[in-house]
Coordinates of C-alpha atoms in Angstrom, one line a residue:
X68 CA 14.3 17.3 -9.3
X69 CA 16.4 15.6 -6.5
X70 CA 18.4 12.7 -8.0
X71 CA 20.4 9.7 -6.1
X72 CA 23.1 7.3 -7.5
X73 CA 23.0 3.8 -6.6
X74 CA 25.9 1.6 -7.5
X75 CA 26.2 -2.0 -7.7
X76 CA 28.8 -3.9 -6.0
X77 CA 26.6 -6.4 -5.3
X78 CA 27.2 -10.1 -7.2
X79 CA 30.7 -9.6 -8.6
X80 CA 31.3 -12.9 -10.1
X81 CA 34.9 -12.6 -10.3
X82 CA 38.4 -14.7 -8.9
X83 CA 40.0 -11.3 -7.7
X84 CA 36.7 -9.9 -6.0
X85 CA 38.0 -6.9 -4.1
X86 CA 40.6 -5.6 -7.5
X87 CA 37.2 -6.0 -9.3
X88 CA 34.9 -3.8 -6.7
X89 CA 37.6 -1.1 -6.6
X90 CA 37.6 -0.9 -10.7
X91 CA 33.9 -0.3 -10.1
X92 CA 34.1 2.6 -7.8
X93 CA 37.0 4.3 -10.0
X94 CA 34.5 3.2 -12.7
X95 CA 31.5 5.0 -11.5
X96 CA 34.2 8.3 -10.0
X97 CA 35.5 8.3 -13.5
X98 CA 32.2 8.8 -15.2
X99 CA 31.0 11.5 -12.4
X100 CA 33.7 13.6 -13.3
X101 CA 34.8 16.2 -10.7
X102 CA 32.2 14.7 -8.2
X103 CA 28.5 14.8 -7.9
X104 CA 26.6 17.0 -6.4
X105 CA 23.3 14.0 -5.5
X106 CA 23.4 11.6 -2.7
X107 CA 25.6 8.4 -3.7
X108 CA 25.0 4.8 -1.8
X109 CA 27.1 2.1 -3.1
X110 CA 25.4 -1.2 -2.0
X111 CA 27.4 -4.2 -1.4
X112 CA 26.9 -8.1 -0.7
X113 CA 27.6 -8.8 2.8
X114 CA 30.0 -11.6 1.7
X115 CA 31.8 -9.3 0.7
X116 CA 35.1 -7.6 2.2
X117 CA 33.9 -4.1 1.7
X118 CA 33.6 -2.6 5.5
X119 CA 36.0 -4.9 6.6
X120 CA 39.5 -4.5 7.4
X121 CA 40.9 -5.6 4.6
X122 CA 38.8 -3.0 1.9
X123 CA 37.3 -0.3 5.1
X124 CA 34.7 1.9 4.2
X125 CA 37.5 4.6 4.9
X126 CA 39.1 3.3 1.4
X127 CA 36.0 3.6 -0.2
X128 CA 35.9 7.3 0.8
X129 CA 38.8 8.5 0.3
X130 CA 38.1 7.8 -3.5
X131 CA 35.2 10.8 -3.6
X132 CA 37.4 13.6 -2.9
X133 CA 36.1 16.1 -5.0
X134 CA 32.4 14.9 -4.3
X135 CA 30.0 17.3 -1.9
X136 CA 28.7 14.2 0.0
X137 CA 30.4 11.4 1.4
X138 CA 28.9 8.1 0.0
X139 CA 26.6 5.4 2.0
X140 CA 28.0 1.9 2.1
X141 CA 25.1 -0.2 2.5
X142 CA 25.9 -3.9 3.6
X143 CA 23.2 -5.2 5.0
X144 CA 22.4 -9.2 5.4
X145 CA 21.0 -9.3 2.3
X146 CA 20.4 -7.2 -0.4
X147 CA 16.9 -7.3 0.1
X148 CA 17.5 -5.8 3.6
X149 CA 20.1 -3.3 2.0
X150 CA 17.6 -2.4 -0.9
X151 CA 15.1 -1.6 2.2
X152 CA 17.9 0.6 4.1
X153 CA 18.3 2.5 0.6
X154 CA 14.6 3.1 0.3
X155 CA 14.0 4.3 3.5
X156 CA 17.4 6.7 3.3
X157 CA 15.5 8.5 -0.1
X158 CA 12.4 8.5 1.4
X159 CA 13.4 10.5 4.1
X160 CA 14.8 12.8 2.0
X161 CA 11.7 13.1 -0.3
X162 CA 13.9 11.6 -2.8
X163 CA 12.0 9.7 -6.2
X164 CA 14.7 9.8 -8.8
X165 CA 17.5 7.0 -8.5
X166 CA 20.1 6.3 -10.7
X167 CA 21.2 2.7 -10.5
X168 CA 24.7 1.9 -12.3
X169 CA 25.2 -2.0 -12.6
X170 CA 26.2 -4.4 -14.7
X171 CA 23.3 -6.3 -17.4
X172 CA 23.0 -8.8 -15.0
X173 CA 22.9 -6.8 -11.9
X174 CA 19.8 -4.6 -13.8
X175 CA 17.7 -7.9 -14.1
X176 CA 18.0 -8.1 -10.6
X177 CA 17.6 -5.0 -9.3
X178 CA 14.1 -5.0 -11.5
X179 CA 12.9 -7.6 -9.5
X180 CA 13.1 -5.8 -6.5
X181 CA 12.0 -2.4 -8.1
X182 CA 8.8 -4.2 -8.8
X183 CA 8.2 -5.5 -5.3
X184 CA 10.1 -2.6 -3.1
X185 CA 8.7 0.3 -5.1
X186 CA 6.4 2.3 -6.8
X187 CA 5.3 4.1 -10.2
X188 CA 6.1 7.0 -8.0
X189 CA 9.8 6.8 -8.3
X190 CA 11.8 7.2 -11.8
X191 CA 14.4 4.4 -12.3
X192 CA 17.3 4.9 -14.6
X193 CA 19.6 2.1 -15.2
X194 CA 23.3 2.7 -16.7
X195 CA 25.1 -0.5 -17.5
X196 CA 28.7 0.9 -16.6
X197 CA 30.0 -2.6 -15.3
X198 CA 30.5 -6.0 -17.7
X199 CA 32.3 -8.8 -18.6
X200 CA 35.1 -6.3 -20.0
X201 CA 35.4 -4.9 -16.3
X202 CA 38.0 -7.9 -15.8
X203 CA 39.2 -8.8 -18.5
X204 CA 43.0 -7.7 -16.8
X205 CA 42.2 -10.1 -14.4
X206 CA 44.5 -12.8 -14.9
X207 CA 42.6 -15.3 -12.6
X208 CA 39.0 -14.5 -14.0
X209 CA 36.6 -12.5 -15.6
X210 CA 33.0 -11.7 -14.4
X211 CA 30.3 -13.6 -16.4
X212 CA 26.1 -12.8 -16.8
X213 CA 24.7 -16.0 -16.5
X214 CA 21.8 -17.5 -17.8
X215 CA 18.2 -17.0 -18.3
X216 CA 17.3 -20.2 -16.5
X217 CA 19.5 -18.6 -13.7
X218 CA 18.1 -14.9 -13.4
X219 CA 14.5 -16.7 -13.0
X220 CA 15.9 -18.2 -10.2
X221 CA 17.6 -15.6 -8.6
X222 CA 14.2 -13.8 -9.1
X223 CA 12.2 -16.3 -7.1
X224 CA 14.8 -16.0 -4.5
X225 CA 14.6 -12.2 -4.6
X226 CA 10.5 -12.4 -4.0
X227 CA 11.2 -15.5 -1.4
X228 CA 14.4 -13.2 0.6
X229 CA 11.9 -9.8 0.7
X230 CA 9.4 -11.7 1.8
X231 CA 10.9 -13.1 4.9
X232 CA 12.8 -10.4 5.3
X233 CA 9.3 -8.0 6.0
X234 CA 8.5 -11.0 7.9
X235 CA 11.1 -10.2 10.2
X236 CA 10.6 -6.4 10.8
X237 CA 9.1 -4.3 13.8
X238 CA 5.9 -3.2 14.4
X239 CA 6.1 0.5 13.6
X240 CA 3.7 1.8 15.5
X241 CA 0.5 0.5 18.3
X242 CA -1.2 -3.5 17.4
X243 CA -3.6 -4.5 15.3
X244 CA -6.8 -3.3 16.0
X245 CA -10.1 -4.3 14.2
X246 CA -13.6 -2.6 15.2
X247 CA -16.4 -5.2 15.1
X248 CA -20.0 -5.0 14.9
X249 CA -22.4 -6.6 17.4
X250 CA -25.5 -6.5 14.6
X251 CA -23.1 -8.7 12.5
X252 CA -24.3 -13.0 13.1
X253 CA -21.6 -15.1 14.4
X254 CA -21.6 -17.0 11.3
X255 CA -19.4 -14.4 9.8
X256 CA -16.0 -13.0 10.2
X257 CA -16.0 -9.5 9.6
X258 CA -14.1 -6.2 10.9
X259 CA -12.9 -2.4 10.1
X260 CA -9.1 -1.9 10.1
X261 CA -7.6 1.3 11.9
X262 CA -4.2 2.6 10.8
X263 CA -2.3 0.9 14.1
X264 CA -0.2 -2.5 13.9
X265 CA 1.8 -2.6 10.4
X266 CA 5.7 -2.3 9.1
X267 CA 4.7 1.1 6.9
X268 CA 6.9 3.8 8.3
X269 CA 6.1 6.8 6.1
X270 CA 4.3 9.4 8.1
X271 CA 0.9 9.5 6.2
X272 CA 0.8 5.7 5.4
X273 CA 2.0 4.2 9.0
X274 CA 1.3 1.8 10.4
X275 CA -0.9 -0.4 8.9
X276 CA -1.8 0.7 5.2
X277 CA -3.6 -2.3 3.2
X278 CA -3.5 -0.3 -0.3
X279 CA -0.6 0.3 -2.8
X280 CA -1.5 2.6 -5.2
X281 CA 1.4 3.7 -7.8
X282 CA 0.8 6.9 -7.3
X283 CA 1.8 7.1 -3.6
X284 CA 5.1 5.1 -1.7
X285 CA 4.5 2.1 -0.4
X286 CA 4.7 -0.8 -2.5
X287 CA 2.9 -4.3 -3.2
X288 CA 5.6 -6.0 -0.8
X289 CA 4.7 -3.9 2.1
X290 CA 1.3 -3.8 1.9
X291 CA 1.0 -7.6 1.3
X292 CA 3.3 -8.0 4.8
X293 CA 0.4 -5.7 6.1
X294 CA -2.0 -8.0 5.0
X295 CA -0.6 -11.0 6.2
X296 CA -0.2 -9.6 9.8
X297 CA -4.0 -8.4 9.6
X298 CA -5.1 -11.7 8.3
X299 CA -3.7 -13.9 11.4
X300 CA -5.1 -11.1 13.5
X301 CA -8.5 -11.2 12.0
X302 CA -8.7 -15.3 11.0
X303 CA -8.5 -15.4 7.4
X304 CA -5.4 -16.2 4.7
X305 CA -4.4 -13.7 2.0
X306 CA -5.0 -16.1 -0.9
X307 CA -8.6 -15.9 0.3
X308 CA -8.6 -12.0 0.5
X309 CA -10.4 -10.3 -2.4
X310 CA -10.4 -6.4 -1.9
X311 CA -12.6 -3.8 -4.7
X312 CA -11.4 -2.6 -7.7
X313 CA -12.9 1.0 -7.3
X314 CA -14.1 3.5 -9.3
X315 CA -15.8 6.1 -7.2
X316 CA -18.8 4.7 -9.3
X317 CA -21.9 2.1 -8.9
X318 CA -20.8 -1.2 -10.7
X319 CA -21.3 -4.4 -8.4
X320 CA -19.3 -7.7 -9.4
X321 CA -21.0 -10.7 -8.6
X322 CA -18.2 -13.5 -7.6
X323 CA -18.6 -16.4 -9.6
X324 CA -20.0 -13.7 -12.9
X325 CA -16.6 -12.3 -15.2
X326 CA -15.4 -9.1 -13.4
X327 CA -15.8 -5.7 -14.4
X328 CA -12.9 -3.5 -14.5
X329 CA -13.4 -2.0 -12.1
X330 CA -16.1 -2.0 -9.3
X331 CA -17.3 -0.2 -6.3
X332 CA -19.7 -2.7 -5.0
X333 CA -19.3 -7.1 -4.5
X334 CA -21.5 -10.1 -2.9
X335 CA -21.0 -13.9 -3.0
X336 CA -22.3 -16.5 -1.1
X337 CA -19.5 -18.7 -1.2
X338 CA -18.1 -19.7 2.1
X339 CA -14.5 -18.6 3.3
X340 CA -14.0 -16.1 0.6
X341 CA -13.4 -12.9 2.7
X342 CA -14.2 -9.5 0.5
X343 CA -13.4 -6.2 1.3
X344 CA -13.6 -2.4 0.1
X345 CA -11.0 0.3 0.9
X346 CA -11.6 3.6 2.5
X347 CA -10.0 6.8 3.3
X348 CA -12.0 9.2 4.1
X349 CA -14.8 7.2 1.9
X350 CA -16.9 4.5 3.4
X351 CA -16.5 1.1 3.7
X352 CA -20.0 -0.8 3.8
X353 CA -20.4 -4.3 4.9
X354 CA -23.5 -5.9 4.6
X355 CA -24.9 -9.2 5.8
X356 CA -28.1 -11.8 5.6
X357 CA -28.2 -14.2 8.2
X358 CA -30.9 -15.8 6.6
X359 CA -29.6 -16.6 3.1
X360 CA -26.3 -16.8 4.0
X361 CA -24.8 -13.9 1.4
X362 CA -22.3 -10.7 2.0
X363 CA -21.7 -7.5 0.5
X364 CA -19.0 -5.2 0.8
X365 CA -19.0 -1.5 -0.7
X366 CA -16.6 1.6 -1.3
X367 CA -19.0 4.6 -0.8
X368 CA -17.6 7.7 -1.8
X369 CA -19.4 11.1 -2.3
X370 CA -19.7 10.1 -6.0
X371 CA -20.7 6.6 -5.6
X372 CA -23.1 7.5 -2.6
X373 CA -24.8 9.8 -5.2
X374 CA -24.8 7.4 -8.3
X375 CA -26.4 4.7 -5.5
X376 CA -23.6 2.2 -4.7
X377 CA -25.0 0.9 -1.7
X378 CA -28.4 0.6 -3.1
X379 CA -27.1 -1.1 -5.9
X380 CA -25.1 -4.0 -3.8
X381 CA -28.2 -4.6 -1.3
X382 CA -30.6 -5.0 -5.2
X383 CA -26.9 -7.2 -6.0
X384 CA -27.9 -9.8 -3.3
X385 CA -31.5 -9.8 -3.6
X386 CA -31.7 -10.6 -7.6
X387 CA -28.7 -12.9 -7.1
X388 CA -29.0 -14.6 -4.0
X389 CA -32.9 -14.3 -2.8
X390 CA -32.2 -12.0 -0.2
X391 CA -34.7 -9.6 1.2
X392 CA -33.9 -6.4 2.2
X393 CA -35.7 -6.8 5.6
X394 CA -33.2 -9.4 6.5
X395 CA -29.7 -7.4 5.4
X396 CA -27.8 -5.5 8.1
X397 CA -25.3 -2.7 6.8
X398 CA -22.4 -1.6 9.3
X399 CA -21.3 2.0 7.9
X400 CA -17.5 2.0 8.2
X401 CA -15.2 5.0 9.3
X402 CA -15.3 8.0 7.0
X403 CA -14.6 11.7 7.0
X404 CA -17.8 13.7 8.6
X405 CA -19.7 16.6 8.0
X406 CA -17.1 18.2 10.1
X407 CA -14.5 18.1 8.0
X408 CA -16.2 17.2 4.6
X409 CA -16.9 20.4 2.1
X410 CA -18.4 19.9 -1.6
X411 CA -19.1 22.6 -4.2
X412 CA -22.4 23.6 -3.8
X413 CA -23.7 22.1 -7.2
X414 CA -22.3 19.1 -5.2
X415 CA -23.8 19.8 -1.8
X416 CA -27.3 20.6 -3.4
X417 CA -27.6 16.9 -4.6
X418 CA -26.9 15.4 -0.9
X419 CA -29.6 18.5 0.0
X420 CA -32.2 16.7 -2.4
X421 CA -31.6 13.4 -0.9
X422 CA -32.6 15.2 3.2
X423 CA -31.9 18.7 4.1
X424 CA -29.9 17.4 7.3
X425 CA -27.5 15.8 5.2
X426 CA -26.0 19.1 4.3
X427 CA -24.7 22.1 6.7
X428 CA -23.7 26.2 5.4
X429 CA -26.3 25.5 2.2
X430 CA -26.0 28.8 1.5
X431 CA -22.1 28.7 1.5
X432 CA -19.8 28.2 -1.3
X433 CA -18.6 24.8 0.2
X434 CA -21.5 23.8 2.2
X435 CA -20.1 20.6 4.7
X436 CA -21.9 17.0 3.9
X437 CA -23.0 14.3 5.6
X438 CA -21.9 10.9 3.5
X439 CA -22.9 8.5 6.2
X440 CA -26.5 10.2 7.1
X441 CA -26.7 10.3 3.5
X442 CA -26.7 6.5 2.8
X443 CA -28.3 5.6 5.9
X444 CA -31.5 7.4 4.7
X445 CA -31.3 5.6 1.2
X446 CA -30.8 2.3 2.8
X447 CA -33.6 2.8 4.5
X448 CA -36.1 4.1 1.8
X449 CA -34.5 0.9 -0.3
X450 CA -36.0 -1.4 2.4
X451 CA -33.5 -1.7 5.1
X452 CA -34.5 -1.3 8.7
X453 CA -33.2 1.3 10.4
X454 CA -32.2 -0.8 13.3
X455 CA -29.9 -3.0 11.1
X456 CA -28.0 0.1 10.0
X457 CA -25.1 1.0 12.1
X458 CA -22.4 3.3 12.4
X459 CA -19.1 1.7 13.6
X460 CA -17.6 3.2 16.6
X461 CA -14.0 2.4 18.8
X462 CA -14.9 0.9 22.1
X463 CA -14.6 3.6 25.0
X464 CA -15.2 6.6 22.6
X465 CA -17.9 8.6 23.1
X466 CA -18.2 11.1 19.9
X467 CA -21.5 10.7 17.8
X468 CA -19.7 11.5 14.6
X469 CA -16.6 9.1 13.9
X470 CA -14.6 11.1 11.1
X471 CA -11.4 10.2 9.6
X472 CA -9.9 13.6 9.7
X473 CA -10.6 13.9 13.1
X474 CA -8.8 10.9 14.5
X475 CA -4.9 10.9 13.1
X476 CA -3.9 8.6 15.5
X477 CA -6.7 5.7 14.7
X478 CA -7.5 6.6 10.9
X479 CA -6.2 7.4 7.6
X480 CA -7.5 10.3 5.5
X481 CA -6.8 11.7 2.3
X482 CA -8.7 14.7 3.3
X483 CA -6.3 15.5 6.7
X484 CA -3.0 13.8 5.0
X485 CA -3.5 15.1 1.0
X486 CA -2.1 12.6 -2.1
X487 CA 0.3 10.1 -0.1
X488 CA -2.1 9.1 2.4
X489 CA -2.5 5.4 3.6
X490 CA -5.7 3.0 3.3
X491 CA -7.8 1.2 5.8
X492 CA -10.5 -1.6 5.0
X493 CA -13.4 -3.5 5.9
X494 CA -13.7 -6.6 5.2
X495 CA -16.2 -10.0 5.8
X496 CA -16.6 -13.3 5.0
X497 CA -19.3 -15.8 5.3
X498 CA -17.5 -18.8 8.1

């Protein structure tokens, strides 16, 4: 698999600075032997003289002859802004592998950042090619790894400098824009995310995806930046932001009861605690009563639609909070359709069972399903009234079926994009 080398100039703690950077590149030539055939970035502070006249990046070149590809100099204003430059070079390049030589203390670091910039989707490998021993010739000073009490502040630093750095950044693509429900009381704040308004800048997770999952590339850093951005949008703080733990399954956490591992369906009556479910292609259900005050959200897959998750939130708030079903209102969330939705037909028979319109092709192998017409008919032989069911729509669109796959320029979908695909929410709270 495609490899890059990323070495460490960064934090050389060391009287003759630039003598001590230039042992690190012959360092790191020496070791690559007759040159490397993967992508090098060396990544440098930008106190540093590296770039400058007096140690030009030309210098720094002219020690890879013998290498197929030039190196990168990255000297940003910080590292965390450099660390950002190097993730979106590899990215581009579909690269996962990197290769980080550093010194022991420059690995402590660098973990930090791995943590918050990336995911369990790239492979780190750590060589500690640089030390104390790098400088010993020095006559004016050696470099030093300093102390534990030291590398946890660097570390808050690290989380503090990312942070503001993301802070900083660009609007990749459109604003903000939440769908809202007119069924929905004023008393609470609720809304649907589309995929417009955030700093995520890989193709299937721009703009604004609100779900890191280790599995795809974009990490806990971003998507908390997302969140933040949405939150003073939408009126609500991230510490008060609690988003499902799903499953594809029917368990509901009650807030306030210990929480499951993981969850598809949660309600609370407690005031300014906004909860949310995520959705890509599966539903996200919000459900309200204006009488007794409670809220439920839901993540409504095929699965969980089968094994009753909204059902099972709606019987959450009436055992726990006294609500009725007469008095609940469900807003159905964006999801793919039965346009673009196929299921084995084992699969497809079960949504047959539950109404004969729910399914289209029966007689095909992969007969196309209807999720959303699906639940709508359970809600509404669980007690809900049909008229407090709705299907969320954009403003000043006119189709009857508002599907995921469809819409690439307003929605995620895992369907349309396949396994690195981005994540919109719904979310509520009671105000």
């Amino acid at each position: 698999m495609a490899a890059v080398s990323l070495v460490d100039l960064t934090h050389v703690r060391c009287s003759q600075h630039d003598i001590c950077v230039k042992r690190r590149i012959s360092k790191f030539c020496a070791l690559a032997g007759n040159g490397s055939q993967e992508p090098v970035f060396f990544i440098a502070d930008p106190e540093s003289s590296v770039g400058t006249d007096i140690f030009p990046r030309s210098a720094v070149l002219e020690m890879f002859i013998g290498f197929s590809k030039s190196p990168k100099v990255l000297c940003e204003s910080s590292l965390s802004a450099s660390l950002y430059s190097f993730k979106q070079a590899i990215d581009k390049e579909d690269i996962s592998n990197v290769k980080i030589m550093t010194s022991s203390h420059g690995r402590g670091l660098f973990q930090v950042y791995q943590e918050l910039l990336f995911t369990s989707a790239y492979h780190f490998e750590y060589s500690i090619i640089f030390d104390s021993l790098s400088c010993d010739s020095s006559p004016l000073g050696v470099c030093t790894d300093i102390s534990t009490q030291e590398a946890e502040a660097e570390a808050a630093d690290a989380k503090h400098e990312l942070g503001t750095f993301l802070q900083h950044l660009p609007v990749v693509k459109g604003d903000i824009t939440v769908l809202r429900s007119s069924k929905i009381s004023d008393c609470f704040g609720h809304g649907f995310t589309t995929r417009t308004g955030g700093i995520s800048y890989i193709s299937t997770l721009s703009s604004l995806n609100l779900f890191s999952n280790p599995r795809r590339k974009d990490s806990r850093a971003v998507v908390a930046e997302n969140l933040r951005r949405l939150g003073l949008q939408a009126g609500f703080h991230p510490r008060q932001f609690n988003l499902i733990k799903c499953n594809h399954a029917s368990d509901v956490w009650v807030m306030g009861k210990p929480a499951p591992d993981s969850y598809d369906g949660m309600v609370t009556n407690q005031v300014g605690v906004v909860i949310a479910a995520p959705g890509a292609d599966c539903m996200q259900l919000l459900f309200t009563d204006p009488v007794e005050k409670v809220i439920g959200v839901a993540h409504a897959g095929w699965k969980g639609t089968l094994m009753g998750i909204a059902m099972a939130t709606v019987k959450a708030m009436v055992s726990e909070f006294g609500s009725r079903p007469a008095d609940i209102v469900c807003v159905i969330g964006p999801s793919v359709g039965p346009c673009c939705f196929t299921l084995e037909q084992d699969s497809a028979r079960e949504f047959h069972a539950i109404h004969p319109d729910c399914v289209r092709n029966m007689d095909s192998s992969t007969p196309y399903v209807d999720i959303r017409l699906a639940t709508r008919i359970l809600l509404e032989r669980g007690g809900i009234k049909p008229e407090n069911i709705e299907d969320i729509r954009i403003p000043q669109q006119s189709d009857s079926t508002l599907c995921t796959s469809c819409h690439p320029e307003f929605f995620f979908s895992h369907v349309r994009d396949g396994l690195n695909f981005g994540t919109q929410i719904g979310f509520v709270w009671i105000k």
